[in-house]
Structure formats: C-alpha cells, structure tokens
C-alpha cells in the first residue's frame, strides 16, 4: 500500500502553501494527536491540538487544519470531564482519531459523538496509513458477515 500523503501535503502546509481537502468521491475525516505535526505522540487528555485530515476513497490524504483544544488532563487532580466532552465535540466531524493513549472517560466522550479512537504511537503518516488499512479490511469483513 502506498503512502496516504501523496506528494506530501502536510509538508506543503507547513511551508505555507494551503492544503486542500480531498475532492473526489467519499471523504473520511480523521484527526491525530501530535505535538509536532509529524508524530502521533499525545495522550488524548494532554493534547493541546489535533491535526485534521481528509482521506478520499482511494486512500489519498490531505491535511485540512490544526484544531486547538483545551487540555483535559489536570495532572494529579485528574481530568476535566467538561474538557473531554468539549474536545470530542470539537472533533465531531471526524470518523476516527489516532492518539498515543486514551482513557475510559475520553472514549465515552468520543463514543457519544460517534468517533472511533485508535491508540498508536508512530509517525502521523504511518499511523493514518495503518488505521485506514485496518478500517478498509474491517469494512470488507463486515460486508461478508452481512451476506
């Protein structure tokens, strides 16, 4: 399977060229918790932002934007449930997210918005590629079970 990123839209976006959403066919929106734009390395509750991508039906990925969120993690004081749900609402147009770690409260908040979560520490490109391939395979399995 080739790279989702084609000619490097994330790199283009970082260099100041506007990244365009995928334009053909069905598009799946997703987000990655990253501190630097290149590595999925953030716990859901500790993330200050999420990079949002659109993946078209051919698996081509386009960077859309970085969305800032309120950190839900309060250290030893636990988590702000309000912030967990606010972050989930902020990502409500995403089908899935990829994070380094995620807790039960965050999973519940995402579930309420219909968002799937995947825990995977990897370069953003590789993480999205793996999750996309998994979701495609799962859809195929589901289609056989329906028959």
XYZ file of N, CA, C and O in Angstrom:
588
model
N 0.846 -1.173 0.000
C 0.000 0.000 0.000
C 0.890 1.235 0.000
O 1.820 1.337 0.774
N 0.598 2.172 -0.861
C 1.388 3.388 -0.937
C 1.027 4.344 0.176
O 0.061 4.152 0.905
N 1.771 5.404 0.273
C 1.540 6.402 1.299
C 0.228 7.136 1.067
O -0.148 7.441 -0.054
N -0.446 7.434 2.139
C -1.670 8.223 2.065
C -1.386 9.662 1.684
O -2.260 10.375 1.247
N -0.168 10.090 1.865
C 0.142 11.504 1.778
C 0.563 11.976 0.395
O 0.846 13.132 0.211
N 0.564 11.105 -0.599
C 0.886 11.538 -1.954
C 2.182 12.303 -2.005
O 3.233 11.809 -1.637
N 2.107 13.542 -2.461
C 3.304 14.360 -2.625
C 3.669 15.161 -1.385
O 4.465 16.080 -1.452
N 3.079 14.846 -0.261
C 3.458 15.495 0.990
C 2.661 16.733 1.335
O 3.234 17.787 1.569
N 1.323 16.678 1.372
C 0.540 17.867 1.675
C 0.821 18.447 3.051
O 0.738 19.643 3.239
N 1.172 17.601 4.032
C 1.485 18.135 5.360
C 2.720 19.011 5.273
O 2.757 20.099 5.826
N 3.724 18.550 4.537
C 4.934 19.341 4.353
C 4.601 20.633 3.633
O 5.056 21.714 4.020
N 3.780 20.560 2.579
C 3.379 21.760 1.852
C 2.654 22.736 2.771
O 2.890 23.939 2.712
N 1.776 22.206 3.620
C 1.029 23.070 4.526
C 1.970 23.776 5.499
O 1.798 24.955 5.790
N 2.960 23.057 5.976
C 3.912 23.653 6.912
C 4.778 24.707 6.243
O 5.269 25.625 6.880
N 4.962 24.582 4.930
C 5.761 25.546 4.189
C 4.933 26.755 3.765
O 5.418 27.624 3.057
N 3.674 26.797 4.171
C 2.860 27.952 3.894
C 1.927 27.822 2.711
O 1.177 28.730 2.409
N 1.945 26.712 2.009
C 1.005 26.509 0.918
C -0.259 25.909 1.492
O -0.203 24.999 2.308
N -1.393 26.411 1.072
C -2.665 25.953 1.616
C -2.933 24.507 1.220
O -2.854 24.147 0.059
N -3.250 23.677 2.194
C -3.633 22.290 1.931
C -5.106 22.256 1.585
O -5.911 22.923 2.221
N -5.468 21.509 0.571
C -6.849 21.395 0.129
C -7.437 20.082 0.594
O -6.756 19.061 0.588
N -8.723 20.075 0.974
C -9.367 18.806 1.292
C -9.448 17.938 0.044
O -9.453 18.440 -1.067
N -9.506 16.634 0.248
C -9.663 15.722 -0.880
C -10.954 16.073 -1.602
O -11.953 16.411 -0.983
N -10.960 15.976 -2.930
C -12.103 16.483 -3.671
C -12.895 15.417 -4.414
O -13.930 15.729 -4.976
N -12.427 14.177 -4.490
C -13.168 13.207 -5.286
C -13.762 12.118 -4.403
O -13.151 11.664 -3.455
N -15.007 11.745 -4.722
C -15.645 10.626 -4.027
C -15.891 10.883 -2.555
O -15.888 12.010 -2.079
N -16.140 9.807 -1.833
C -16.397 9.879 -0.399
C -15.115 10.239 0.349
O -14.041 9.750 0.025
N -15.264 11.084 1.336
C -14.114 11.529 2.122
C -14.331 11.142 3.575
O -15.425 11.292 4.110
N -13.290 10.613 4.205
C -13.313 10.303 5.623
C -12.442 11.326 6.329
O -11.271 11.491 5.997
N -13.015 12.021 7.296
C -12.252 12.990 8.069
C -11.724 12.294 9.320
O -12.409 11.494 9.944
N -10.487 12.592 9.669
C -9.863 11.994 10.848
C -8.940 13.018 11.494
O -8.682 14.073 10.927
N -8.449 12.691 12.687
C -7.569 13.605 13.407
C -6.479 12.823 14.125
O -6.670 11.664 14.490
N -5.340 13.476 14.315
C -4.200 12.868 15.004
C -3.738 13.798 16.119
O -3.631 15.006 15.929
N -3.454 13.210 17.285
C -2.934 13.967 18.421
C -1.418 14.007 18.308
O -0.740 13.015 18.559
N -0.905 15.149 17.908
C 0.522 15.285 17.655
C 1.038 16.596 18.232
O 0.367 17.619 18.150
N 2.220 16.562 18.815
C 2.811 17.776 19.368
C 3.638 18.528 18.337
O 3.901 19.707 18.491
N 4.040 17.816 17.263
C 4.930 18.443 16.284
C 4.455 18.332 14.832
O 5.131 18.784 13.923
N 3.298 17.732 14.606
C 2.779 17.595 13.255
C 3.308 16.391 12.504
O 2.861 16.120 11.395
N 4.243 15.669 13.070
C 4.844 14.540 12.364
C 4.734 13.214 13.109
O 4.846 12.159 12.511
N 4.510 13.258 14.423
C 4.476 12.045 15.228
C 3.217 12.034 16.089
O 2.919 13.020 16.775
N 2.461 10.943 16.038
C 1.333 10.771 16.961
C 1.959 10.438 18.305
O 2.487 9.343 18.492
N 1.929 11.404 19.215
C 2.667 11.242 20.472
C 1.933 11.822 21.682
O 2.493 11.926 22.757
N 0.673 12.169 21.507
C -0.060 12.818 22.584
C -1.182 11.945 23.137
O -1.925 11.310 22.383
N -1.310 11.942 24.448
C -2.438 11.344 25.150
C -3.642 12.243 24.860
O -3.505 13.476 24.806
N -4.813 11.667 24.644
C -5.998 12.457 24.308
C -6.186 13.623 25.274
O -6.376 14.760 24.854
N -6.133 13.350 26.557
C -6.388 14.378 27.560
C -5.296 15.415 27.700
O -5.522 16.488 28.247
N -4.106 15.129 27.208
C -2.986 16.072 27.305
C -2.782 16.887 26.037
O -2.003 17.830 26.025
N -3.456 16.504 24.968
C -3.274 17.188 23.687
C -3.782 18.623 23.757
O -4.839 18.895 24.314
N -3.010 19.532 23.188
C -3.408 20.937 23.074
C -4.033 21.201 21.711
O -4.675 22.228 21.511
N -3.810 20.263 20.780
C -4.366 20.411 19.440
C -4.396 19.059 18.739
O -3.740 18.110 19.183
N -5.170 18.997 17.672
C -5.268 17.816 16.825
C -5.103 18.260 15.377
O -5.709 19.258 14.968
N -4.295 17.528 14.620
C -4.197 17.776 13.183
C -5.311 17.001 12.501
O -5.491 15.804 12.756
N -6.056 17.675 11.651
C -7.212 17.085 10.970
C -6.857 16.820 9.509
O -6.221 17.652 8.859
N -7.282 15.650 9.031
C -7.011 15.218 7.654
C -8.287 14.712 7.012
O -9.185 14.219 7.695
N -8.359 14.805 5.693
C -9.383 14.146 4.897
C -8.705 13.050 4.092
O -7.650 13.292 3.488
N -9.314 11.862 4.083
C -8.799 10.739 3.292
C -9.885 10.379 2.285
O -11.019 10.101 2.667
N -9.521 10.390 0.997
C -10.523 10.072 -0.014
C -10.649 8.565 -0.205
O -9.935 7.783 0.424
N -11.574 8.155 -1.059
C -11.869 6.729 -1.233
C -10.698 5.940 -1.806
O -10.673 4.721 -1.706
N -9.701 6.620 -2.378
C -8.506 5.934 -2.886
C -7.404 5.866 -1.833
O -6.333 5.342 -2.086
N -7.657 6.442 -0.664
C -6.666 6.426 0.401
C -5.712 7.602 0.357
O -4.733 7.626 1.101
N -5.989 8.596 -0.481
C -5.141 9.783 -0.540
C -5.540 10.737 0.575
O -6.718 11.044 0.758
N -4.554 11.192 1.307
C -4.782 12.006 2.494
C -4.382 13.456 2.243
O -3.364 13.721 1.596
N -5.184 14.375 2.765
C -4.892 15.800 2.651
C -5.023 16.445 4.028
O -6.038 16.289 4.699
N -4.000 17.201 4.416
C -4.044 17.958 5.661
C -5.101 19.048 5.501
O -5.151 19.741 4.492
N -5.957 19.220 6.526
C -7.015 20.220 6.489
C -6.661 21.398 7.388
O -6.636 22.541 6.951
N -6.391 21.096 8.670
C -6.119 22.165 9.624
C -5.630 21.581 10.946
O -5.721 20.385 11.175
N -5.147 22.461 11.797
C -4.837 22.109 13.177
C -5.901 22.757 14.046
O -6.147 23.956 13.928
N -6.545 21.942 14.891
C -7.581 22.453 15.784
C -7.072 22.490 17.213
O -6.701 21.468 17.775
N -7.083 23.647 17.793
C -6.693 23.799 19.195
C -7.839 23.341 20.086
O -9.006 23.531 19.763
N -7.475 22.704 21.200
C -8.454 22.235 22.180
C -7.955 22.575 23.578
O -6.771 22.831 23.784
N -8.863 22.553 24.542
C -8.491 22.754 25.937
C -7.983 21.430 26.496
O -8.640 20.398 26.348
N -6.815 21.453 27.119
C -6.297 20.231 27.735
C -7.226 19.763 28.839
O -7.623 20.534 29.698
N -7.549 18.482 28.801
C -8.447 17.914 29.810
C -7.688 17.403 31.031
O -8.240 17.329 32.121
N -6.420 17.049 30.848
C -5.622 16.489 31.927
C -5.220 17.582 32.918
O -4.661 18.603 32.534
N -5.513 17.336 34.179
C -5.171 18.266 35.256
C -4.092 17.690 36.163
O -4.042 17.989 37.352
N -3.254 16.807 35.627
C -2.188 16.194 36.405
C -2.734 15.293 37.491
O -3.598 14.462 37.247
N -2.244 15.472 38.693
C -2.672 14.641 39.825
C -4.126 14.882 40.214
O -4.724 14.087 40.926
N -4.701 15.970 39.722
C -6.092 16.289 40.032
C -7.081 15.548 39.134
O -8.286 15.693 39.291
N -6.574 14.776 38.192
C -7.442 14.014 37.306
C -7.719 14.729 36.001
O -6.867 15.446 35.492
N -8.918 14.546 35.486
C -9.297 15.121 34.207
C -10.541 15.987 34.360
O -11.386 15.726 35.204
N -10.643 16.971 33.503
C -11.857 17.763 33.417
C -12.797 17.050 32.447
O -12.524 16.984 31.254
N -13.872 16.505 32.999
C -14.840 15.807 32.152
C -15.425 16.776 31.127
O -15.643 16.420 29.970
N -15.638 18.000 31.534
C -16.169 19.021 30.620
C -15.231 19.221 29.431
O -15.669 19.314 28.286
N -13.917 19.267 29.698
C -12.938 19.445 28.620
C -12.872 18.213 27.716
O -12.695 18.349 26.498
N -13.013 17.009 28.281
C -13.033 15.795 27.454
C -14.184 15.849 26.448
O -14.000 15.584 25.260
N -15.363 16.209 26.941
C -16.534 16.273 26.069
C -16.440 17.432 25.088
O -16.878 17.317 23.936
N -15.838 18.546 25.504
C -15.658 19.685 24.598
C -14.710 19.311 23.452
O -14.956 19.675 22.292
N -13.659 18.579 23.765
C -12.728 18.137 22.720
C -13.424 17.179 21.762
O -13.267 17.298 20.541
N -14.197 16.261 22.293
C -14.932 15.327 21.432
C -15.893 16.085 20.516
O -15.989 15.776 19.320
N -16.563 17.090 21.044
C -17.468 17.886 20.199
C -16.699 18.645 19.137
O -17.139 18.765 17.999
N -15.515 19.126 19.495
C -14.669 19.877 18.537
C -14.238 18.976 17.383
O -13.969 19.452 16.286
N -14.169 17.670 17.611
C -13.739 16.705 16.590
C -14.924 15.925 16.016
O -14.738 14.918 15.340
N -16.141 16.388 16.256
C -17.336 15.616 15.910
C -17.508 15.339 14.421
O -18.265 14.446 14.048
N -16.805 16.060 13.558
C -16.893 15.782 12.120
C -15.889 14.712 11.684
O -15.821 14.375 10.507
N -15.132 14.161 12.630
C -14.143 13.120 12.329
C -14.751 11.730 12.551
O -15.471 11.516 13.525
N -14.421 10.804 11.661
C -14.862 9.415 11.826
C -13.997 8.704 12.850
O -14.472 7.836 13.573
N -12.706 9.071 12.892
C -11.802 8.452 13.856
C -10.677 9.400 14.221
O -10.410 10.373 13.517
N -10.038 9.085 15.352
C -8.850 9.813 15.781
C -7.764 8.795 16.109
O -8.055 7.645 16.419
N -6.518 9.258 16.042
C -5.375 8.439 16.426
C -4.627 9.198 17.514
O -4.310 10.381 17.349
N -4.386 8.518 18.636
C -3.730 9.118 19.795
C -2.681 8.153 20.333
O -2.713 6.963 20.030
N -1.780 8.666 21.169
C -0.789 7.794 21.797
C -1.435 6.951 22.898
O -1.141 5.763 23.035
N -2.327 7.562 23.681
C -3.043 6.874 24.755
C -4.393 7.535 24.927
O -4.570 8.705 24.593
N -5.317 6.767 25.517
C -6.647 7.319 25.763
C -7.287 6.567 26.921
O -7.112 5.355 27.054
N -8.001 7.287 27.749
C -8.656 6.679 28.905
C -10.141 6.448 28.658
O -10.710 6.862 27.642
N -10.766 5.813 29.628
C -12.179 5.433 29.510
C -13.102 6.647 29.382
O -14.063 6.615 28.606
N -12.834 7.709 30.117
C -13.676 8.906 30.036
C -13.640 9.539 28.660
O -14.672 9.953 28.119
N -12.454 9.603 28.082
C -12.313 10.163 26.730
C -12.987 9.265 25.708
O -13.640 9.751 24.777
N -12.842 7.956 25.878
C -13.515 7.020 24.961
C -15.031 7.211 25.010
O -15.698 7.196 23.969
N -15.572 7.414 26.199
C -17.011 7.627 26.339
C -17.441 8.920 25.643
O -18.467 8.953 24.959
N -16.653 9.968 25.807
C -16.965 11.250 25.164
C -16.940 11.116 23.645
O -17.818 11.635 22.946
N -15.945 10.414 23.129
C -15.843 10.205 21.679
C -16.979 9.326 21.172
O -17.565 9.597 20.114
N -17.292 8.273 21.925
C -18.374 7.360 21.538
C -19.693 8.130 21.399
O -20.471 7.884 20.469
N -19.912 9.060 22.305
C -21.130 9.878 22.262
C -21.220 10.673 20.954
O -22.310 10.952 20.464
N -20.070 11.018 20.383
C -20.025 11.770 19.123
C -19.915 10.852 17.903
O -19.843 11.329 16.771
N -19.848 9.536 18.134
C -19.732 8.590 17.027
C -18.337 8.503 16.437
O -18.163 8.141 15.275
N -17.335 8.806 17.243
C -15.938 8.817 16.791
C -15.217 7.589 17.325
O -15.275 7.300 18.514
N -14.506 6.876 16.449
C -13.670 5.749 16.867
C -12.296 6.280 17.261
O -11.807 7.245 16.682
N -11.659 5.630 18.227
C -10.323 6.029 18.674
C -9.365 4.860 18.519
O -9.712 3.717 18.813
N -8.169 5.163 18.064
C -7.106 4.174 17.906
C -5.874 4.681 18.633
O -5.491 5.833 18.482
N -5.271 3.814 19.434
C -4.063 4.159 20.176
C -2.859 3.574 19.454
O -2.730 2.353 19.334
N -1.990 4.467 18.971
C -0.859 4.042 18.156
C 0.193 5.139 18.160
O -0.084 6.271 17.759
N 1.387 4.840 18.649
C 2.490 5.798 18.608
C 3.305 5.501 17.357
O 3.878 4.419 17.222
N 3.300 6.453 16.431
C 4.004 6.286 15.156
C 4.047 7.631 14.454
O 3.391 8.586 14.884
N 4.812 7.706 13.359
C 4.757 8.893 12.529
C 3.321 9.040 12.050
O 2.642 8.041 11.779
N 2.850 10.262 11.967
C 1.452 10.503 11.595
C 1.099 9.801 10.295
O 0.062 9.136 10.201
N 1.945 9.912 9.291
C 1.700 9.265 8.002
C 1.499 7.767 8.171
O 0.537 7.195 7.658
N 2.381 7.117 8.896
C 2.286 5.668 9.093
C 1.051 5.303 9.922
O 0.377 4.313 9.639
N 0.752 6.099 10.942
C -0.404 5.812 11.798
C -1.701 5.886 10.999
O -2.534 4.980 11.070
N -1.878 6.945 10.229
C -3.097 7.073 9.438
C -3.183 5.982 8.376
O -4.260 5.450 8.105
N -2.050 5.640 7.787
C -1.999 4.571 6.786
C -2.455 3.243 7.399
O -3.282 2.527 6.825
N -1.956 2.919 8.590
C -2.325 1.662 9.262
C -3.800 1.639 9.648
O -4.485 0.640 9.452
N -4.290 2.730 10.207
C -5.689 2.767 10.620
C -6.599 2.709 9.393
O -7.604 1.996 9.396
N -6.253 3.417 8.335
C -7.051 3.374 7.105
C -7.111 1.939 6.564
O -8.188 1.454 6.212
N -5.976 1.268 6.500
C -5.941 -0.119 6.008
C -6.783 -1.031 6.901
O -7.540 -1.872 6.400
N -6.683 -0.858 8.207
C -7.474 -1.658 9.142
C -8.968 -1.422 8.912
O -9.756 -2.362 8.841
N -9.370 -0.168 8.798
C -10.788 0.154 8.595
C -11.306 -0.395 7.265
O -12.440 -0.860 7.193
N -10.474 -0.366 6.235
C -10.870 -0.922 4.938
C -11.064 -2.438 5.055
O -12.024 -2.992 4.530
N -10.128 -3.099 5.725
C -10.224 -4.548 5.911
C -11.452 -4.895 6.753
O -12.175 -5.850 6.453
N -11.704 -4.121 7.810
C -12.860 -4.372 8.661
C -14.160 -4.194 7.888
O -15.100 -4.973 8.056
N -14.221 -3.193 7.018
C -15.420 -2.979 6.196
C -15.658 -4.168 5.270
O -16.798 -4.587 5.050
N -14.576 -4.734 4.745
C -14.695 -5.901 3.879
C -15.226 -7.103 4.669
O -16.135 -7.799 4.220
N -14.675 -7.324 5.853
C -15.137 -8.421 6.708
C -16.614 -8.221 7.052
O -17.415 -9.158 6.965
N -16.978 -7.004 7.417
C -18.368 -6.714 7.760
C -19.303 -6.992 6.589
O -20.415 -7.476 6.777
N -18.847 -6.679 5.375
C -19.708 -6.891 4.204
C -19.960 -8.392 3.978
O -21.037 -8.785 3.535
N -18.975 -9.244 4.278
C -19.165 -10.689 4.152
C -20.111 -11.220 5.228
O -20.900 -12.109 4.975
N -20.027 -10.633 6.426
C -20.894 -11.085 7.520
C -22.348 -10.716 7.262
O -23.244 -11.393 7.742
N -22.587 -9.650 6.504
C -23.952 -9.207 6.205
C -24.628 -10.129 5.187
O -25.836 -10.150 5.097
N -23.851 -10.817 4.381
C -24.412 -11.668 3.314
C -25.007 -12.943 3.832
O -24.915 -13.484 4.772
